[in-house]
Short mmCIF file of C-alpha atoms and ligand atoms in Angstrom, two decimals:
data_model
loop_
_atom_site.label_atom_id
_atom_site.label_comp_id
_atom_site.label_asym_id
_atom_site.label_seq_id
_atom_site.Cartn_x
_atom_site.Cartn_y
_atom_site.Cartn_z
CA MET V 3 -2.32 -16.53 64.44
CA THR V 4 -3.02 -20.41 63.44
CA LEU V 5 -5.24 -21.32 60.17
CA ASP V 6 -8.76 -22.19 61.49
CA LEU V 7 -9.08 -25.22 59.30
CA GLU V 8 -12.85 -25.80 60.16
CA LEU V 9 -13.46 -22.09 59.29
CA ILE V 10 -12.18 -22.73 55.91
CA ALA V 11 -13.97 -25.72 55.25
CA MET V 12 -16.99 -24.07 55.99
CA ALA V 13 -16.15 -20.99 53.82
CA LEU V 14 -14.84 -22.62 50.88
CA PRO V 15 -18.08 -24.00 49.42
CA LEU V 16 -19.98 -20.50 50.10
CA LEU V 17 -17.26 -18.53 48.48
CA ALA V 18 -17.48 -21.12 45.56
CA THR V 19 -20.98 -20.46 45.20
CA GLY V 20 -20.37 -16.77 45.30
CA ALA V 21 -17.85 -17.23 42.98
CA LEU V 22 -20.16 -18.72 40.11
CA VAL V 23 -22.36 -15.73 40.86
CA THR V 24 -19.44 -13.32 40.33
CA ILE V 25 -18.48 -15.29 36.99
CA LYS V 26 -21.85 -14.96 35.95
CA LEU V 27 -22.21 -11.23 36.50
CA ALA V 28 -18.70 -10.46 34.75
CA ALA V 29 -19.44 -12.74 31.93
CA VAL V 30 -22.82 -10.98 31.12
CA GLY V 31 -20.74 -7.63 31.52
CA VAL V 32 -18.34 -8.98 28.77
CA GLY V 33 -20.57 -10.76 26.90
CA VAL V 34 -23.20 -8.09 26.56
CA GLY V 35 -20.80 -5.06 27.21
CA LEU V 36 -18.53 -5.51 24.59
CA PRO V 37 -20.69 -5.66 21.63
CA LEU V 38 -22.76 -2.73 22.99
CA GLY V 39 -19.61 -0.99 23.61
CA LEU V 40 -18.26 -1.52 20.19
CA GLY V 41 -21.80 -0.23 18.86
CA LEU V 42 -21.52 2.90 21.12
CA ALA V 43 -18.12 3.24 19.76
CA LEU V 44 -19.29 3.63 16.00
CA LEU V 45 -22.29 5.45 17.14
CA ARG V 46 -19.80 8.20 18.92
CA LEU V 47 -17.79 8.40 15.45
CA ALA V 48 -21.06 8.72 13.49
CA PRO V 49 -20.85 11.56 11.08
CA ASN V 50 -24.35 12.59 12.23
CA ARG V 51 -23.47 15.28 14.91
CA LEU V 52 -26.69 14.32 16.75
CA LEU V 53 -26.14 10.68 17.17
CA ALA V 54 -22.73 11.14 18.20
CA GLY V 55 -23.61 13.74 20.75
CA LEU V 56 -26.16 11.07 22.42
CA GLY V 57 -23.55 8.68 22.44
CA ASP V 58 -20.90 10.93 24.07
CA GLY V 59 -23.70 12.03 26.80
CA TYR V 60 -24.34 8.43 27.66
CA ALA V 61 -20.62 7.54 27.75
CA GLY V 62 -19.91 10.62 30.08
CA LEU V 63 -23.02 10.00 32.31
CA PHE V 64 -21.92 6.68 33.12
CA ARG V 65 -18.20 7.35 33.31
CA GLY V 66 -18.64 10.29 35.38
CA THR V 67 -21.23 8.93 38.10
CA PRO V 68 -20.06 6.13 40.69
CA MET V 69 -21.39 2.82 39.82
CA LEU V 70 -22.56 2.38 43.35
CA VAL V 71 -24.73 5.37 43.07
CA GLN V 72 -26.07 3.81 39.70
CA LEU V 73 -26.81 0.37 41.75
CA PHE V 74 -28.60 2.10 44.24
CA ILE V 75 -30.94 4.12 41.78
CA LEU V 76 -31.62 1.11 39.67
CA TYR V 77 -32.42 -1.17 42.63
CA TYR V 78 -33.91 1.20 45.38
CA GLY V 79 -34.93 3.90 43.53
CA LEU V 80 -36.53 2.66 40.73
CA ALA V 81 -38.85 0.25 43.09
CA GLU V 82 -40.33 3.48 44.11
CA VAL V 83 -41.29 4.69 40.77
CA PRO V 84 -45.06 3.67 40.36
CA VAL V 85 -45.13 2.81 36.36
CA ILE V 86 -42.20 0.34 37.27
CA ARG V 87 -43.88 -1.54 39.95
CA GLN V 88 -47.21 -1.57 37.98
CA THR V 89 -45.64 -2.91 34.77
CA PRO V 90 -45.30 -6.53 35.45
CA ALA V 91 -42.48 -7.01 32.96
CA LEU V 92 -40.39 -4.25 34.56
CA TRP V 93 -41.19 -4.86 37.95
CA TRP V 94 -40.35 -8.51 37.64
CA PHE V 95 -36.63 -7.09 36.18
CA PHE V 96 -36.18 -4.30 38.72
CA ARG V 97 -37.33 -6.35 41.73
CA ASP V 98 -34.47 -8.78 41.34
CA ALA V 99 -31.25 -7.59 42.64
CA LEU V 100 -29.14 -9.83 40.36
CA PHE V 101 -30.78 -8.38 37.57
CA CYS V 102 -29.99 -4.82 38.76
CA ALA V 103 -26.46 -5.66 39.39
CA GLY V 104 -26.18 -7.24 36.07
CA LEU V 105 -27.63 -4.21 34.35
CA ALA V 106 -25.45 -1.94 36.19
CA VAL V 107 -22.32 -3.80 35.51
CA VAL V 108 -23.37 -3.90 31.72
CA LEU V 109 -24.49 0.01 31.45
CA ASN V 110 -20.97 0.95 33.06
CA THR V 111 -18.70 -1.41 31.16
CA THR V 112 -20.55 -0.38 27.57
CA ALA V 113 -19.29 3.26 28.53
CA TYR V 114 -15.97 2.41 29.27
CA THR V 115 -15.73 -0.02 26.35
CA SER V 116 -16.76 2.72 23.79
CA GLU V 117 -13.93 4.95 25.05
CA ILE V 118 -11.64 2.17 24.44
CA PHE V 119 -12.80 1.22 20.94
CA ARG V 120 -13.44 4.75 19.69
CA THR V 121 -9.63 5.41 20.69
CA ALA V 122 -8.55 2.07 18.90
CA LEU V 123 -10.78 2.89 15.85
CA ARG V 124 -9.55 6.34 15.40
CA ALA V 125 -6.24 5.13 15.66
CA ILE V 126 -6.09 3.22 12.45
CA PRO V 127 -4.06 4.73 9.98
CA GLN V 128 -6.18 6.57 7.29
CA GLY V 129 -4.18 5.15 4.39
CA GLN V 130 -5.44 1.54 5.18
CA ILE V 131 -9.00 2.71 5.29
CA GLU V 132 -8.25 4.38 2.11
CA ALA V 133 -6.73 1.34 0.55
CA ALA V 134 -9.78 -0.55 1.37
CA LEU V 135 -12.09 2.47 -0.08
CA ALA V 136 -10.02 2.25 -3.30
CA VAL V 137 -10.62 -1.31 -4.24
CA GLY V 138 -14.34 -0.56 -3.93
CA MET V 139 -15.24 -2.00 -0.30
CA ARG V 140 -18.70 -1.16 0.82
CA PRO V 141 -18.81 0.41 4.25
CA TRP V 142 -20.02 -2.88 6.26
CA THR V 143 -17.14 -4.71 4.66
CA LEU V 144 -14.75 -2.11 5.76
CA LEU V 145 -16.18 -2.31 8.86
CA THR V 146 -16.01 -6.27 9.42
CA ARG V 147 -12.93 -6.88 7.39
CA ILE V 148 -10.50 -4.19 8.05
CA ARG V 149 -11.69 -1.49 10.76
CA LEU V 150 -13.27 -3.96 13.57
CA PRO V 151 -10.05 -6.39 13.18
CA LEU V 152 -7.37 -3.52 13.34
CA ALA V 153 -9.46 -1.77 16.41
CA PHE V 154 -9.37 -5.16 18.15
CA ARG V 155 -5.86 -5.58 17.79
CA ASN V 156 -5.17 -2.04 19.00
CA ALA V 157 -7.57 -2.20 21.91
CA LEU V 158 -6.96 -5.71 23.31
CA PRO V 159 -4.27 -5.00 25.81
CA VAL V 160 -6.62 -1.98 27.34
CA TYR V 161 -9.80 -4.29 27.06
CA ALA V 162 -8.26 -7.03 29.04
CA SER V 163 -7.84 -4.14 31.92
CA GLU V 164 -11.37 -3.10 31.49
CA ALA V 165 -12.57 -6.99 31.77
CA ILE V 166 -10.84 -7.34 34.88
CA THR V 167 -12.20 -4.07 36.27
CA VAL V 168 -15.62 -5.70 35.39
CA VAL V 169 -14.79 -8.71 37.69
CA LYS V 170 -13.74 -6.52 40.62
CA GLU V 171 -16.72 -4.04 40.14
CA THR V 172 -19.17 -6.78 40.57
CA SER V 173 -18.22 -6.95 44.27
CA LEU V 174 -20.44 -3.72 44.47
CA ALA V 175 -23.37 -5.76 43.73
CA SER V 176 -23.02 -7.26 47.45
CA THR V 177 -24.40 -3.92 48.61
CA ILE V 178 -27.82 -4.48 47.12
CA THR V 179 -27.96 -8.12 48.68
CA VAL V 180 -26.63 -10.07 45.75
CA LEU V 181 -24.40 -13.11 47.22
CA GLU V 182 -21.52 -13.02 44.94
CA ILE V 183 -18.13 -13.37 46.40
CA THR V 184 -18.00 -10.27 48.62
CA GLY V 185 -21.62 -10.93 49.46
CA GLN V 186 -20.89 -14.41 50.73
CA ALA V 187 -17.81 -13.19 52.61
CA LYS V 188 -20.05 -10.61 54.31
CA ARG V 189 -22.26 -12.97 55.43
CA LEU V 190 -19.60 -15.18 56.99
CA MET V 191 -18.27 -12.25 58.60
CA SER V 192 -21.25 -11.86 60.58
CA GLN V 193 -21.28 -15.31 61.57
CA THR V 194 -17.75 -16.12 62.43
CA PHE V 195 -14.75 -14.14 63.85
CA GLY V 196 -12.34 -15.29 60.91
CA ILE V 197 -12.83 -11.88 59.31
CA LEU V 198 -8.99 -11.91 58.07
CA GLU V 199 -9.36 -15.49 56.84
CA ILE V 200 -12.51 -15.10 55.21
CA PHE V 201 -11.59 -12.01 53.11
CA ALA V 202 -8.29 -13.26 52.25
CA LEU V 203 -9.74 -16.36 50.65
CA ALA V 204 -12.22 -14.09 48.87
CA SER V 205 -9.48 -12.09 47.57
CA LEU V 206 -7.94 -15.40 46.50
CA PHE V 207 -11.16 -16.26 44.39
CA TYR V 208 -10.89 -12.77 42.82
CA LEU V 209 -7.21 -13.11 41.97
CA VAL V 210 -7.71 -16.75 40.32
CA ILE V 211 -10.69 -15.32 38.37
CA ASN V 212 -8.82 -12.45 37.05
CA LEU V 213 -5.48 -13.99 36.48
CA ALA V 214 -7.57 -16.68 34.40
CA CYS V 215 -9.06 -13.72 32.56
CA LEU V 216 -5.75 -11.92 32.01
CA GLY V 217 -4.18 -15.14 30.91
CA ALA V 218 -7.03 -15.82 28.33
CA PHE V 219 -6.48 -12.26 26.69
CA ALA V 220 -2.72 -12.85 26.93
CA VAL V 221 -3.33 -16.00 24.39
CA LEU V 222 -5.53 -13.89 22.36
CA GLU V 223 -2.88 -11.12 22.01
CA ARG V 224 -0.03 -13.12 21.21
CA ARG V 225 -2.21 -14.90 18.38
CA GLN V 226 -3.09 -11.35 17.05
CA ALA V 227 0.20 -9.92 17.55
CA ARG V 228 1.55 -12.68 14.98
CA GLY V 229 3.36 -11.43 12.36
CA MET V 230 2.55 -7.75 13.05
CA ARG V 231 5.60 -7.31 15.10
CA PRO V 232 8.26 -5.64 12.89
CA MET M 2 -12.27 6.47 -29.89
CA GLN M 3 -13.41 5.30 -26.25
CA HIS M 4 -11.58 6.99 -23.61
CA ALA M 5 -10.05 4.84 -20.78
CA LEU M 6 -9.97 7.70 -18.56
CA ARG M 7 -11.39 11.16 -18.84
CA LEU M 8 -11.71 14.41 -16.47
CA LEU M 9 -14.19 17.05 -17.61
CA ASN M 10 -13.84 20.48 -16.04
CA LEU M 11 -12.90 19.09 -12.66
CA ARG M 12 -12.75 21.51 -10.00
CA LYS M 13 -11.44 20.96 -6.39
CA SER M 14 -10.73 23.30 -3.35
CA PHE M 15 -9.65 22.56 0.36
CA GLY M 16 -11.24 25.83 1.94
CA PRO M 17 -9.87 28.39 0.43
CA VAL M 18 -7.09 26.64 -0.94
CA THR M 19 -8.21 26.01 -4.96
CA VAL M 20 -6.24 22.93 -6.14
CA PHE M 21 -7.59 23.12 -9.69
CA ASP M 22 -10.38 25.17 -11.04
CA GLY M 23 -11.58 23.28 -14.22
CA ILE M 24 -9.10 20.53 -15.48
CA ASP M 25 -9.86 18.70 -18.62
CA LEU M 26 -7.64 15.23 -19.30
CA ALA M 27 -8.18 12.10 -21.34
CA VAL M 28 -6.22 9.00 -21.65
CA ALA M 29 -6.91 6.25 -24.20
CA PRO M 30 -6.69 2.57 -23.44
CA GLY M 31 -3.11 1.13 -23.36
CA GLU M 32 -2.00 4.69 -22.69
CA VAL M 33 0.76 5.42 -20.06
CA VAL M 34 0.52 9.10 -18.56
CA SER M 35 3.12 10.58 -16.14
CA LEU M 36 1.81 13.37 -14.02
CA ILE M 37 4.65 15.67 -13.14
CA GLY M 38 4.83 18.91 -11.23
CA ALA M 39 6.19 20.69 -8.23
CA SER M 40 5.17 19.49 -4.73
CA GLY M 41 1.75 21.15 -3.85
CA SER M 42 0.63 21.48 -7.61
CA GLY M 43 -2.31 18.97 -7.12
CA LYS M 44 -0.61 15.76 -8.55
CA SER M 45 -2.05 13.30 -5.72
CA THR M 46 -5.55 15.27 -5.44
CA MET M 47 -6.10 14.72 -9.03
CA LEU M 48 -5.51 10.90 -8.68
CA ARG M 49 -7.66 10.88 -5.65
CA CYS M 50 -10.57 12.61 -7.42
CA ILE M 51 -10.47 9.98 -10.07
CA ASN M 52 -11.58 7.51 -7.36
CA PHE M 53 -12.97 9.62 -5.18
CA LEU M 54 -11.16 9.13 -2.38
CA GLU M 55 -10.99 13.19 -2.72
CA MET M 56 -14.57 14.36 -3.58
CA PRO M 57 -14.35 16.91 -6.60
CA ASP M 58 -16.35 20.04 -5.90
CA SER M 59 -17.88 19.61 -9.46
CA GLY M 60 -17.01 18.20 -12.87
CA THR M 61 -17.36 14.62 -14.44
CA VAL M 62 -14.77 11.46 -14.07
CA GLU M 63 -15.69 8.68 -16.56
CA VAL M 64 -13.35 5.47 -16.55
CA PHE M 65 -14.40 3.41 -19.56
CA ASP M 66 -18.11 3.27 -19.60
CA LYS M 67 -18.50 3.97 -15.69
CA GLY M 68 -18.96 7.83 -15.24
CA LEU M 69 -20.03 10.29 -12.55
CA SER M 70 -20.70 13.94 -12.90
CA VAL M 71 -20.63 15.52 -9.44
CA GLU M 72 -22.21 18.69 -8.82
CA ALA M 73 -22.41 20.98 -5.49
CA GLY M 74 -24.23 19.06 -2.83
CA GLY M 75 -24.64 15.63 -1.03
CA MET M 76 -24.39 12.18 -2.78
CA THR M 77 -27.06 10.22 -3.46
CA ARG M 78 -27.32 6.53 -3.09
CA GLY M 79 -26.94 6.06 -6.84
CA GLN M 80 -23.98 8.14 -6.89
CA LEU M 81 -22.28 6.38 -4.09
CA HIS M 82 -22.97 3.02 -6.28
CA GLN M 83 -21.22 4.57 -9.09
CA ILE M 84 -18.34 5.62 -7.33
CA ARG M 85 -17.74 1.78 -5.97
CA GLU M 86 -17.90 0.60 -9.66
CA ILE M 87 -15.50 3.23 -10.58
CA ARG M 88 -13.42 2.17 -7.79
CA LYS M 89 -13.67 -1.44 -8.81
CA ILE M 90 -12.17 -0.72 -12.31
CA THR M 91 -9.29 1.25 -11.29
CA GLY M 92 -6.53 0.32 -9.04
CA MET M 93 -4.55 2.56 -6.79
CA VAL M 94 -1.02 1.89 -5.73
CA PHE M 95 -0.10 4.43 -2.70
CA GLN M 96 3.05 6.01 -1.88
CA ASN M 97 3.10 4.36 1.54
CA PHE M 98 2.11 1.13 0.37
CA ASN M 99 -0.87 1.11 2.94
CA LEU M 100 -1.32 -2.75 3.19
CA TRP M 101 -3.63 -4.21 6.07
CA PRO M 102 -1.30 -5.28 8.72
CA HIS M 103 -3.56 -7.64 10.00
CA ARG M 104 -3.20 -9.83 6.86
CA THR M 105 -0.79 -11.68 5.00
CA ALA M 106 0.84 -10.88 1.87
CA LEU M 107 -1.70 -13.27 0.40
CA GLY M 108 -4.83 -12.01 2.43
CA ASN M 109 -4.00 -8.61 1.48
CA VAL M 110 -4.34 -9.63 -2.10
CA THR M 111 -7.49 -12.05 -1.73
CA GLU M 112 -9.35 -9.62 0.54
CA ALA M 113 -11.03 -7.41 -2.16
CA LEU M 114 -11.29 -10.45 -4.55
CA ILE M 115 -13.53 -12.28 -1.94
CA HIS M 116 -15.24 -9.46 -0.36
CA VAL M 117 -15.67 -7.15 -3.24
CA LEU M 118 -15.89 -9.03 -6.49
CA GLY M 119 -17.12 -12.05 -4.60
CA GLN M 120 -14.88 -15.00 -5.85
CA ASP M 121 -14.80 -18.18 -3.87
CA ALA M 122 -11.46 -18.69 -1.84
CA PRO M 123 -9.74 -21.30 -3.88
CA GLN M 124 -10.50 -19.05 -6.97
CA ALA M 125 -9.35 -15.90 -5.16
CA ARG M 126 -6.07 -17.55 -3.93
CA ASP M 127 -5.06 -18.88 -7.52
CA THR M 128 -5.69 -15.42 -8.80
CA ALA M 129 -3.59 -13.80 -6.12
CA MET M 130 -0.74 -16.29 -6.44
CA ALA M 131 -0.63 -15.52 -9.91
CA ALA M 132 -0.54 -11.54 -9.13
CA LEU M 133 2.14 -12.43 -6.29
CA GLU M 134 4.10 -14.39 -8.79
CA LYS M 135 4.08 -11.58 -11.41
CA VAL M 136 5.59 -9.08 -8.70
CA GLY M 137 8.26 -11.77 -7.60
CA MET M 138 6.52 -12.15 -4.07
CA ALA M 139 5.07 -15.64 -4.65
CA GLY M 140 7.65 -16.88 -2.16
CA PHE M 141 6.47 -14.43 0.71
CA ALA M 142 2.58 -15.17 0.41
CA ASN M 143 2.47 -16.18 4.07
CA ARG M 144 4.35 -13.14 5.61
CA TYR M 145 2.82 -10.21 7.19
CA PRO M 146 3.48 -6.64 6.27
CA ALA M 147 5.73 -5.99 9.28
CA GLN M 148 8.09 -8.70 7.98
CA LEU M 149 8.35 -7.57 4.74
CA SER M 150 11.19 -4.69 3.17
CA GLY M 151 9.28 -1.47 2.00
CA GLY M 152 10.24 -2.58 -1.72
CA GLN M 153 8.45 -5.86 -0.96
CA GLN M 154 5.52 -4.34 0.76
CA GLN M 155 5.13 -2.02 -2.14
CA ARG M 156 5.35 -4.85 -4.62
CA VAL M 157 2.25 -6.54 -2.63
CA GLY M 158 0.55 -3.29 -3.16
CA ILE M 159 0.81 -3.63 -6.56
CA ALA M 160 -0.20 -7.35 -6.36
CA ARG M 161 -3.16 -6.24 -4.56
CA VAL M 162 -4.16 -3.95 -7.37
CA LEU M 163 -3.22 -6.34 -10.24
CA ALA M 164 -5.26 -9.08 -9.20
CA MET M 165 -8.61 -7.06 -9.38
CA ARG M 166 -7.60 -6.71 -13.11
CA PRO M 167 -8.35 -3.11 -12.90
CA ARG M 168 -9.09 -1.22 -16.43
CA VAL M 169 -7.01 2.03 -15.17
CA MET M 170 -4.06 1.94 -12.92
CA LEU M 171 -3.28 4.92 -10.73
CA PHE M 172 0.22 5.17 -9.06
CA ASP M 173 0.87 7.98 -6.80
CA GLU M 174 4.75 8.20 -6.05
CA ALA M 175 4.82 4.60 -5.91
CA THR M 176 8.72 4.61 -5.07
CA SER M 177 9.07 7.77 -3.33
CA ALA M 178 8.99 6.10 0.25
CA LEU M 179 11.66 3.58 -1.02
CA ASP M 180 15.23 3.68 0.26
CA PRO M 181 17.13 4.35 -3.07
CA GLU M 182 18.51 0.71 -3.25
CA LEU M 183 15.16 -0.67 -3.25
CA VAL M 184 13.46 1.49 -5.98
CA GLY M 185 14.84 -0.68 -8.70
CA GLU M 186 12.79 -3.85 -7.88
CA VAL M 187 9.63 -1.67 -7.87
CA LEU M 188 10.32 0.12 -11.00
CA LYS M 189 11.20 -2.95 -12.74
CA VAL M 190 7.59 -4.27 -12.05
CA LEU M 191 6.07 -0.72 -13.10
CA ARG M 192 7.82 -1.11 -16.39
CA LEU M 193 6.69 -4.65 -16.80
CA LEU M 194 3.07 -3.06 -16.32
CA ALA M 195 3.62 -0.55 -18.79
CA GLN M 196 5.01 -2.80 -21.26
CA GLU M 197 2.01 -5.17 -21.24
CA GLY M 198 -0.33 -2.62 -22.45
CA ASN M 199 -1.97 -1.44 -19.20
CA THR M 200 -3.50 1.87 -18.89
CA ILE M 201 -1.56 3.72 -16.35
CA LEU M 202 -1.88 7.12 -15.12
CA GLN M 203 0.89 7.70 -12.56
CA VAL M 204 2.34 10.57 -10.51
CA THR M 205 6.41 10.01 -10.16
CA HIS M 206 9.44 12.03 -9.25
CA GLU M 207 11.46 9.46 -11.40
CA MET M 208 11.99 11.48 -14.35
CA ARG M 209 14.21 8.93 -16.29
CA PHE M 210 11.70 6.16 -15.53
CA ALA M 211 8.84 8.79 -16.56
CA ARG M 212 10.54 9.67 -19.87
CA GLU M 213 11.37 5.99 -20.60
CA VAL M 214 7.84 4.20 -20.17
CA SER M 215 5.47 7.22 -20.77
CA ASP M 216 3.42 8.00 -23.97
CA ARG M 217 2.53 11.27 -22.50
CA MET M 218 4.02 13.26 -19.63
CA VAL M 219 1.53 15.92 -18.20
CA PHE M 220 3.09 18.94 -16.21
CA LEU M 221 0.77 19.96 -13.46
CA SER M 222 1.32 23.54 -12.01
CA GLN M 223 -1.03 25.50 -9.66
CA GLY M 224 -3.96 23.36 -10.74
CA ARG M 225 -3.38 24.06 -14.46
CA ILE M 226 -1.97 21.59 -17.14
CA LEU M 227 0.90 23.64 -18.60
CA GLN M 228 2.06 21.19 -20.97
CA ASP M 229 0.71 17.54 -22.26
CA ALA M 230 3.21 16.04 -24.38
CA PRO M 231 5.37 13.12 -25.44
CA PRO M 232 8.30 12.81 -23.42
CA GLU M 233 11.00 13.54 -25.84
CA GLU M 234 8.62 16.77 -26.92
CA LEU M 235 8.65 17.72 -23.06
CA PHE M 236 12.19 17.22 -22.53
CA THR M 237 13.41 18.97 -25.80
CA ASN M 238 11.04 21.70 -26.04
CA PRO M 239 9.32 22.50 -22.77
CA ALA M 240 6.37 24.93 -23.21
CA ASP M 241 6.87 27.13 -20.27
CA GLU M 242 9.67 28.73 -18.15
CA ALA M 243 8.13 26.77 -15.42
CA VAL M 244 8.54 23.08 -17.09
CA LYS M 245 11.87 24.01 -18.03
CA ARG M 246 12.95 25.10 -14.56
CA PHE M 247 11.20 22.01 -13.14
CA LEU M 248 13.05 19.58 -15.71
CA SER M 249 16.34 21.18 -14.80
CA GLY M 250 15.73 20.89 -10.93
CA THR M 251 15.28 17.32 -11.23
CA HIS M 252 17.84 16.40 -13.25
N1 LIG Q 13 -6.87 17.07 2.77
C1 LIG Q 13 -6.19 18.53 2.76
N2 LIG Q 13 -6.75 19.33 3.01
C2 LIG Q 13 -6.28 20.41 2.97
N3 LIG Q 13 -5.45 20.89 1.89
C3 LIG Q 13 -5.13 19.80 1.24
C4 LIG Q 13 -5.42 18.60 1.42
N4 LIG Q 13 -4.63 17.56 0.69
C5 LIG Q 13 -4.18 18.44 -0.14
N5 LIG Q 13 -4.16 19.95 0.10
C6 LIG Q 13 -3.59 20.86 -0.77
O1 LIG Q 13 -3.89 20.89 -1.93
C7 LIG Q 13 -2.75 21.17 -2.68
C8 LIG Q 13 -2.29 20.03 -3.45
O2 LIG Q 13 -1.87 19.04 -2.73
P1 LIG Q 13 -1.42 17.66 -3.44
O3 LIG Q 13 -1.38 16.53 -2.41
O4 LIG Q 13 -2.39 17.15 -4.68
O5 LIG Q 13 0.02 18.15 -4.07
P2 LIG Q 13 1.19 17.03 -5.20
O6 LIG Q 13 1.18 17.60 -6.36
O7 LIG Q 13 0.67 15.58 -4.78
O8 LIG Q 13 2.34 17.22 -4.04
P3 LIG Q 13 3.79 16.35 -3.86
O9 LIG Q 13 4.32 16.14 -4.87
O10 LIG Q 13 4.34 16.96 -2.71
O11 LIG Q 13 2.93 15.05 -3.46
C9 LIG Q 13 -1.66 21.57 -1.75
O12 LIG Q 13 -1.60 22.81 -1.62
C10 LIG Q 13 -1.79 20.76 -0.42
O13 LIG Q 13 -1.45 21.61 0.64
MG1 LIG Q 14 1.49 13.95 -3.63
#
């Protein structure tokens, strides 16, 4: 097989446009999903049984159902609900495939992120918390100065995996007409016969994004590990 | 005379296990008091009730002019505030140091100065460096806990407490987790603090050290104080068979 340069020249700009959409979706997933996931982790650790139960329920629901099905519900399913069609703000949102995809990504990664940080928060040795309480720290100070920094250090390697999972999951958005990398590749596939080339190129785009992402996390990790190794 | 620390009718149980059922203890300003007793006799629990790391079932804790009486039932906002006030003027040194691993030695000491006492960074730094100097750790200010030996970590733990200028210091077996050759350097710091007139309530298994620095030694057994006396009296004239057995066992 020879490389079809003409095909590649045609595909590259389209896939690059798709990559921008992929990056946007993933950035929203990490940017919104990380704080929400942290919040959900804290909720799930709340002493209040009802609040913790609600948090657990949310995490269970989104971890226990496929994201593809969630996407279809958000984009195709909700469009059939009269209240949503009749409320301008809701309809403006749910009519848009990109918004629905972004929402699905956020809802999902929030659930997984909460699991990661719940574990990390619980792994903090009780003595380190007691040392903070014993000097008179308020709960908020304890959280921001001690618990969160320590949880981040514990969670970072696992969260890096979650972040690249988010990047890969955005490809599902192609099933609801969003033209991210996979969406563009599918469109190109129907116009040409270089299926292998096109998807190999698409893979390359994902790979570059994810390697950059992993690299960024590795730098963060190295910085945070400073001094923490024996 | 004003007490530095006073416990009145303190009760504490863990489920079915009663640790103590109405204990009273008073410590005068500048006094050094050592709590001794067999494993499980409730020494740590008593110390932890003073700064409310453990919530007493009932009773009163007074540290200088800050006091709190606990009765059955939940905590109110005002009581939580009182607890923090007591914690600010008591300093606790832990058996396992409990330094924060993400902060340097200096960071461990400045943390509460800045975020609890509200000092600005340069002031906190000066206070912290002075405290680290005092425990002989100024040269290690920028090391992380993982880069320090146990004895060094514990000295940072002591500096962290010292910098807060606590009015009562609580030491829970500050040297028990240390390798024997590291115990000395920490005892040296503790001895200095005792000689400087700090009010100290310590749990210790170092009988020789306790005898040397204590004004009083308090023997705890099954949640009761069996003897409360100056060291010489306790060693020469144990009030109870249990005290005698304990002392002979630790020599
Ligand atoms: N968190 C807890 N939950 C249940 N029981 C506890 C708890 N902490 C302590 N206890 C029990 O309370 C009793 C007193 O324990 P404490 O740790 O105060 O003893 P101690 O005198 O400090 O012993 P040691 O010399 O071994 O440190 C023991 O019977 C212990 O098992
Ligand atoms: Mg103990």
